[in-house]
Amino acid sequence: MQLLAIGDFILNALNEFVSYTGFANATWGHLIMILVGIFFIFLAIKYEFEPMLLIPIGFGILIGNIPFKDAGFQIGLYEEGSVLNILYQGVRRGWYPPLIFLGIGAMTDFSALISNPKLILIGAAAQFGIFGAYIIAVLSGFAPDQAGAIGIIGGADGPTAIFLSSKLAPNLMGAIAVAAYSYMALVPVIQPPFMRLLTTKKERLIRMRPPRVVSKQEKIIFPIVGLLLTTFIVPSGLPLLGMLFFGNLLKESGVTRRLADTAKGPMIDVVTILLGLTVGASTQATEFLTFNSIKVFCIGALSFVIATCAGVLFVKFMNLFLKEGHKLNPLIGNAGVSAVPDSARISQVEGLKYDETNYLLMHAMGPNVAGVIGSAVAAGILLGFLG
């Protein structure tokens, strides 16, 4: 009898153990999301599509979709008090994006924009993708605040998308963040076909005048004037714009090199790791696999296409008013989105296909950094109206 009791105890213990394993709690949703995570990691390693983003996000998706029995162990991202939940507060409460913007400011050279200020109009035109997507999202049945958070995907700026969705649509944050970063990584795939479709061979061969040399004094004045001008117009964009211009002043002042190096190096690396990992982990199948998530991805892709096309078409429109020798190559129009510096590199690559001596990278960096400012301003506008 004692042996039977021991056997029953061992059997019950084994059954209890099995009930806590991932094998016993897995659903098709978990398996689908695990495959998505592996696919992100594959894209990052095989094709080097934004590996700094896709590897943390992809691995985070794996972490977030390990099935477990909810027994109060506080291990899941959505369980109050768990380690992952604590780290996720930086996403949920919008702490990480301003720190990312600080690092972006410290590594960004605004010389191309300062030397040719009209390029900021291209960055502004590309933000049409944000407002176009907002209208589409509203027509698709989303509430205005949710539509605003979805529309910001068109700016191709992951931190901005996270910041705005944390304020306007926390329930859609996972889908919005993953969509924004996914399309940022797929810039080399999405943009070139539309750039070629909307331009002629003659336009692609346009050679732009070399940008003038920008003085150190101009570089120092720019972040101060930029901060005052943009935040006086859109105060709600202060968390992002303030940190962006502060980081740039650290870089350009010449007397805070250590702070600038920290902001653009160790600090932005740490925040990127935490942000990517927790955003990925937020895609827990039970929370993420919904019809609304699918709609977010579809509208996000459309907004990215609209932004790219708007930038290219606006350059063509500007050329109608510019004299010969002053015209802009429309291939830099795609760089109006905020994917720095990837979209500018695409302008360069596409230009070299038609003229191996026509270097567009420095010209494309103007609208590219303008797009960073533009997406933050657009986020401030949406937050001001919808928050």
Coordinates of C-alpha atoms in Angstrom, one line a residue:
M1 CA 0.0 0.0 0.0
Q2 CA 2.8 2.3 0.8
L3 CA 4.4 1.7 -2.6
L4 CA 1.1 2.5 -4.3
A5 CA 0.9 5.7 -2.4
I6 CA 4.4 6.7 -3.4
G7 CA 3.6 5.8 -7.0
D8 CA 0.4 7.9 -7.0
F9 CA 2.4 10.8 -5.5
I10 CA 5.1 10.6 -8.2
L11 CA 2.4 10.3 -10.9
N12 CA 0.5 13.3 -9.6
A13 CA 3.7 15.3 -9.3
L14 CA 4.7 14.4 -12.9
N15 CA 1.2 15.4 -14.1
E16 CA 1.4 18.6 -12.2
F17 CA 4.9 19.3 -13.7
V18 CA 3.7 18.6 -17.2
S19 CA 0.7 20.9 -16.8
Y20 CA 3.1 23.8 -16.2
T21 CA 5.3 23.1 -19.3
G22 CA 5.0 25.1 -22.5
F23 CA 4.0 21.9 -24.4
A24 CA 0.9 21.6 -22.3
N25 CA -0.1 25.3 -22.7
A26 CA 0.9 26.0 -26.3
T27 CA -1.7 27.2 -28.8
W28 CA -1.5 27.7 -32.5
G29 CA -1.2 31.4 -31.8
H30 CA 1.9 30.9 -29.8
L31 CA 3.5 28.8 -32.5
I32 CA 2.6 31.3 -35.2
M33 CA 4.2 34.2 -33.3
I34 CA 7.3 32.0 -32.6
L35 CA 7.7 31.5 -36.3
V36 CA 7.3 35.3 -36.9
G37 CA 10.0 35.9 -34.3
I38 CA 12.4 33.4 -36.0
F39 CA 11.6 35.1 -39.4
F40 CA 12.6 38.5 -38.0
I41 CA 15.9 37.1 -36.8
F42 CA 16.4 35.4 -40.2
L43 CA 15.9 38.7 -42.0
A44 CA 18.3 40.5 -39.7
I45 CA 21.1 38.0 -40.0
K46 CA 20.6 36.8 -43.6
Y47 CA 19.8 40.2 -45.3
E48 CA 21.0 42.6 -42.6
F49 CA 17.6 44.3 -42.5
E50 CA 18.0 46.6 -39.4
P51 CA 19.7 43.9 -37.3
M52 CA 19.9 46.3 -34.3
L53 CA 16.1 46.4 -34.2
L54 CA 15.0 43.1 -35.7
I55 CA 17.1 40.8 -33.5
P56 CA 16.0 42.3 -30.2
I57 CA 12.4 42.4 -31.4
G58 CA 12.5 38.9 -32.9
F59 CA 14.0 37.4 -29.8
G60 CA 11.5 39.4 -27.7
I61 CA 8.7 37.8 -29.7
L62 CA 10.1 34.3 -28.8
I63 CA 10.3 35.3 -25.1
G64 CA 6.7 36.8 -25.1
N65 CA 5.3 33.6 -26.7
I66 CA 6.7 30.9 -24.5
P67 CA 3.4 29.4 -23.2
F68 CA 3.0 29.0 -19.5
K69 CA 0.3 28.3 -17.0
D70 CA -0.8 31.4 -15.1
A71 CA -0.1 30.4 -11.5
G72 CA 1.0 33.7 -10.0
F73 CA 4.7 33.1 -10.7
Q74 CA 5.0 36.7 -12.1
I75 CA 7.0 35.8 -15.2
G76 CA 5.0 37.2 -18.1
L77 CA 5.2 40.7 -19.5
Y78 CA 1.6 41.4 -18.7
E79 CA 1.8 40.2 -15.0
E80 CA 2.2 43.2 -12.6
G81 CA 5.4 43.0 -10.7
S82 CA 7.3 40.7 -13.1
V83 CA 10.8 41.7 -14.3
L84 CA 9.5 41.9 -17.9
N85 CA 6.6 44.0 -16.8
I86 CA 8.9 46.4 -15.0
L87 CA 11.1 46.8 -18.1
Y88 CA 8.0 47.2 -20.3
Q89 CA 7.0 50.3 -18.3
G90 CA 9.6 52.2 -20.3
V91 CA 7.6 51.5 -23.4
R92 CA 4.1 51.7 -21.8
R93 CA 4.8 55.0 -20.2
G94 CA 6.9 56.5 -23.0
W95 CA 10.2 56.7 -21.2
Y96 CA 12.4 55.0 -23.9
P97 CA 11.5 57.1 -27.0
P98 CA 12.8 60.4 -25.7
L99 CA 16.1 58.7 -24.7
I100 CA 16.3 57.3 -28.2
F101 CA 15.8 60.8 -29.6
L102 CA 18.6 62.1 -27.4
G103 CA 20.9 59.6 -28.9
I104 CA 19.7 60.3 -32.4
G105 CA 20.3 64.0 -31.9
A106 CA 23.8 63.3 -30.7
M107 CA 24.7 61.3 -33.8
T108 CA 22.9 63.5 -36.4
D109 CA 24.6 66.1 -38.6
F110 CA 22.0 68.6 -39.8
S111 CA 24.5 70.3 -42.2
A112 CA 22.7 69.2 -45.3
L113 CA 19.4 70.7 -44.1
I114 CA 21.0 73.9 -42.8
S115 CA 22.8 74.4 -46.2
N116 CA 19.6 74.0 -48.2
P117 CA 16.6 74.8 -45.9
K118 CA 14.0 74.2 -48.6
L119 CA 14.7 70.5 -48.2
I120 CA 12.7 70.6 -45.0
L121 CA 9.6 70.9 -47.2
I122 CA 10.3 67.4 -48.6
G123 CA 10.4 66.1 -45.0
A124 CA 7.1 67.9 -44.3
A125 CA 5.5 66.5 -47.5
A126 CA 6.4 62.9 -46.6
Q127 CA 4.4 63.3 -43.3
F128 CA 1.3 63.2 -45.6
G129 CA 1.6 59.5 -45.1
I130 CA 0.7 60.0 -41.4
F131 CA -2.4 62.0 -42.0
G132 CA -3.4 59.9 -45.0
A133 CA -3.2 56.8 -42.8
Y134 CA -5.2 58.6 -40.1
I135 CA -8.1 59.1 -42.4
I136 CA -7.9 55.5 -43.7
A137 CA -7.8 54.2 -40.1
V138 CA -10.9 56.3 -39.1
L139 CA -12.7 55.0 -42.2
S140 CA -11.7 51.4 -41.2
G141 CA -13.6 51.8 -37.9
F142 CA -10.9 52.8 -35.5
A143 CA -11.6 55.6 -32.9
P144 CA -9.9 58.9 -33.7
D145 CA -7.2 58.5 -31.0
Q146 CA -6.4 55.0 -32.2
A147 CA -6.3 56.2 -35.8
G148 CA -3.8 58.9 -34.8
A149 CA -1.5 56.3 -33.2
I150 CA -1.8 54.0 -36.2
G151 CA -1.1 56.8 -38.7
I152 CA 2.3 57.7 -37.1
I153 CA 3.6 54.5 -38.6
G154 CA 3.8 56.4 -41.9
G155 CA 6.6 58.5 -40.4
A156 CA 8.8 55.4 -40.3
D157 CA 9.9 56.3 -36.8
G158 CA 9.7 53.5 -34.3
P159 CA 10.3 55.6 -31.1
T160 CA 7.7 58.2 -32.2
A161 CA 5.2 55.5 -32.9
I162 CA 5.8 54.0 -29.4
F163 CA 5.6 57.4 -27.7
L164 CA 2.3 58.3 -29.4
S165 CA 0.6 54.9 -29.1
S166 CA 1.5 54.9 -25.3
K167 CA -0.5 58.1 -25.0
L168 CA -3.4 57.5 -27.4
A169 CA -3.8 53.7 -27.9
P170 CA -2.0 51.6 -25.3
N171 CA -4.1 48.5 -26.3
L172 CA -2.7 48.7 -29.9
M173 CA 0.9 49.5 -28.9
G174 CA 2.3 46.1 -29.6
A175 CA 0.9 45.9 -33.1
I176 CA 1.8 49.6 -33.9
A177 CA 5.4 49.2 -32.6
V178 CA 6.1 46.0 -34.4
A179 CA 4.5 47.3 -37.6
A180 CA 6.6 50.5 -37.4
Y181 CA 9.9 48.7 -36.8
S182 CA 9.1 46.1 -39.4
Y183 CA 8.5 48.6 -42.2
M184 CA 11.6 50.6 -41.1
A185 CA 13.6 47.4 -41.6
L186 CA 11.9 46.8 -45.0
V187 CA 12.7 50.2 -46.4
P188 CA 15.0 48.7 -49.0
V189 CA 12.2 46.5 -50.2
I190 CA 9.2 48.8 -50.1
Q191 CA 10.6 52.2 -51.4
P192 CA 12.6 51.5 -54.6
P193 CA 9.7 50.2 -56.8
F194 CA 7.6 53.4 -56.1
M195 CA 10.6 55.6 -56.6
R196 CA 11.2 54.1 -60.1
L197 CA 7.4 54.1 -60.9
L198 CA 7.0 57.9 -60.2
T199 CA 10.2 59.2 -61.9
T200 CA 11.5 59.3 -65.4
K201 CA 15.0 58.3 -66.5
K202 CA 15.8 62.0 -67.2
E203 CA 14.7 62.9 -63.7
R204 CA 16.9 60.2 -62.1
L205 CA 19.9 61.7 -63.9
I206 CA 19.5 65.2 -62.4
R207 CA 22.8 66.3 -60.8
M208 CA 22.3 68.6 -57.8
R209 CA 24.6 71.4 -56.8
P210 CA 27.1 70.6 -54.0
P211 CA 25.8 71.7 -50.6
R212 CA 27.6 74.8 -49.2
V213 CA 29.9 74.5 -46.3
V214 CA 28.1 75.1 -43.0
S215 CA 29.9 77.0 -40.2
K216 CA 30.3 75.8 -36.7
Q217 CA 28.3 78.8 -35.5
E218 CA 25.3 77.8 -37.6
K219 CA 25.4 74.2 -36.3
I220 CA 25.3 75.5 -32.7
I221 CA 22.5 77.9 -33.4
F222 CA 20.4 75.4 -35.3
P223 CA 19.3 73.1 -32.3
I224 CA 18.5 76.2 -30.2
V225 CA 16.4 77.9 -32.9
G226 CA 14.9 74.5 -33.9
L227 CA 13.8 73.8 -30.4
L228 CA 12.2 77.2 -29.9
L229 CA 10.5 77.3 -33.3
T230 CA 9.0 73.7 -33.3
T231 CA 8.0 73.6 -29.6
F232 CA 6.4 77.0 -29.6
I233 CA 4.3 75.8 -32.5
V234 CA 3.6 72.3 -31.1
P235 CA 4.3 72.2 -27.3
S236 CA 3.0 68.7 -27.1
G237 CA 6.0 67.5 -29.1
L238 CA 8.4 68.7 -26.4
P239 CA 9.5 65.3 -25.0
L240 CA 10.8 64.2 -28.4
L241 CA 11.9 67.4 -30.0
G242 CA 13.5 68.7 -26.7
M243 CA 15.6 65.6 -26.4
L244 CA 16.5 65.5 -30.2
F245 CA 17.8 69.1 -30.2
F246 CA 19.5 68.7 -26.8
G247 CA 21.4 65.7 -28.1
N248 CA 22.4 67.7 -31.2
L249 CA 23.6 70.6 -29.1
L250 CA 25.8 68.2 -27.0
K251 CA 27.4 67.1 -30.3
E252 CA 27.8 70.5 -32.0
S253 CA 28.9 72.6 -29.0
G254 CA 32.3 70.9 -29.0
V255 CA 32.7 71.1 -25.2
T256 CA 30.5 68.2 -24.2
R257 CA 32.0 65.5 -26.3
R258 CA 31.9 62.9 -23.5
L259 CA 28.1 63.5 -23.0
A260 CA 27.5 63.3 -26.7
D261 CA 29.5 60.1 -27.0
T262 CA 27.6 58.6 -24.1
A263 CA 24.2 59.6 -25.6
K264 CA 24.9 58.2 -29.0
G265 CA 26.8 55.2 -27.8
P266 CA 26.3 53.2 -24.6
M267 CA 23.0 54.9 -23.7
I268 CA 21.2 54.5 -27.0
D269 CA 22.5 50.9 -27.2
V270 CA 21.1 50.0 -23.8
V271 CA 17.7 51.7 -24.5
T272 CA 17.5 50.1 -27.9
I273 CA 18.0 46.6 -26.4
L274 CA 15.4 47.1 -23.7
L275 CA 12.9 48.7 -26.1
G276 CA 13.3 46.1 -28.8
L277 CA 13.1 43.2 -26.4
T278 CA 10.1 44.4 -24.5
V279 CA 8.2 45.5 -27.7
G280 CA 8.8 42.0 -29.1
A281 CA 7.7 40.4 -25.8
S282 CA 4.5 42.4 -25.9
T283 CA 3.3 40.4 -28.9
Q284 CA 2.0 37.6 -26.7
A285 CA -0.4 35.7 -28.9
T286 CA -3.4 36.0 -26.6
E287 CA -3.1 39.8 -26.7
F288 CA -1.6 40.4 -30.1
L289 CA -3.3 38.0 -32.6
T290 CA -6.5 39.9 -33.3
F291 CA -8.2 41.3 -36.4
N292 CA -7.3 44.8 -35.3
S293 CA -3.6 43.9 -35.4
I294 CA -4.0 42.7 -38.9
K295 CA -5.7 46.0 -39.9
V296 CA -2.9 47.9 -38.2
F297 CA -0.3 46.1 -40.3
C298 CA -2.2 46.7 -43.5
I299 CA -2.8 50.4 -42.8
G300 CA 0.8 50.8 -41.7
A301 CA 2.1 49.4 -45.0
L302 CA -0.2 51.7 -46.9
S303 CA 0.9 54.8 -44.9
F304 CA 4.5 54.0 -45.6
V305 CA 3.8 53.8 -49.3
I306 CA 1.8 57.1 -49.2
A307 CA 4.7 58.8 -47.4
T308 CA 7.3 57.6 -50.0
C309 CA 5.1 58.6 -52.9
A310 CA 4.3 62.0 -51.4
G311 CA 8.0 62.8 -50.9
V312 CA 8.9 61.9 -54.5
L313 CA 5.9 63.7 -56.0
F314 CA 6.6 66.8 -54.0
V315 CA 10.2 67.1 -55.3
K316 CA 8.7 66.9 -58.8
F317 CA 6.3 69.7 -57.9
M318 CA 9.1 71.8 -56.5
N319 CA 11.1 71.4 -59.7
L320 CA 8.3 73.2 -61.6
F321 CA 9.4 76.4 -59.9
L322 CA 13.2 75.9 -59.8
K323 CA 15.5 77.1 -62.5
E324 CA 17.8 74.8 -64.6
G325 CA 20.9 73.9 -62.6
H326 CA 18.9 74.3 -59.3
K327 CA 16.5 71.4 -59.8
L328 CA 16.3 68.6 -57.3
N329 CA 16.6 64.9 -58.1
P330 CA 13.3 63.3 -57.2
L331 CA 15.1 60.2 -56.0
I332 CA 15.8 62.1 -52.7
G333 CA 12.0 62.4 -52.1
N334 CA 11.7 59.0 -50.5
A335 CA 14.2 60.2 -47.8
G336 CA 11.5 62.5 -46.3
V337 CA 10.4 59.6 -44.1
S338 CA 12.2 59.4 -40.8
A339 CA 14.1 56.1 -41.3
V340 CA 17.6 57.6 -40.8
P341 CA 19.9 56.9 -42.6
D342 CA 18.4 54.0 -44.5
S343 CA 16.1 55.9 -46.7
A344 CA 18.9 58.3 -47.6
R345 CA 21.1 55.3 -48.5
I346 CA 18.3 54.1 -50.8
S347 CA 18.3 57.4 -52.7
Q348 CA 22.1 57.0 -53.1
V349 CA 21.8 53.4 -54.3
E350 CA 19.0 54.1 -56.8
G351 CA 20.9 57.2 -58.1
L352 CA 24.1 55.2 -58.7
K353 CA 22.1 52.7 -60.8
Y354 CA 21.6 55.3 -63.5
D355 CA 24.7 57.4 -63.1
E356 CA 27.7 55.9 -61.3
T357 CA 29.1 59.4 -60.5
N358 CA 26.0 61.0 -59.2
Y359 CA 26.2 60.8 -55.4
L360 CA 22.9 61.7 -53.7
L361 CA 23.6 60.7 -50.1
M362 CA 24.5 64.1 -48.7
H363 CA 21.5 65.7 -50.5
A364 CA 19.2 63.0 -49.3
M365 CA 20.3 63.4 -45.7
G366 CA 18.6 66.9 -45.7
P367 CA 15.0 65.6 -46.1
N368 CA 15.9 62.6 -44.1
V369 CA 16.8 64.5 -40.9
A370 CA 13.9 66.9 -41.7
G371 CA 11.7 63.8 -41.6
V372 CA 12.9 63.1 -38.1
I373 CA 11.8 66.6 -37.0
G374 CA 8.6 66.3 -39.1
S375 CA 7.4 63.0 -37.6
A376 CA 8.0 64.4 -34.1
V377 CA 6.0 67.5 -34.9
A378 CA 3.2 65.4 -36.5
A379 CA 3.1 63.3 -33.3
G380 CA 2.8 66.5 -31.3
I381 CA 0.0 67.8 -33.4
L382 CA -1.9 64.5 -33.1
L383 CA -1.3 64.3 -29.4
G384 CA -2.5 67.9 -29.0
F385 CA -5.7 67.3 -30.9
L386 CA -6.5 63.7 -29.7
G387 CA -4.8 63.4 -26.3

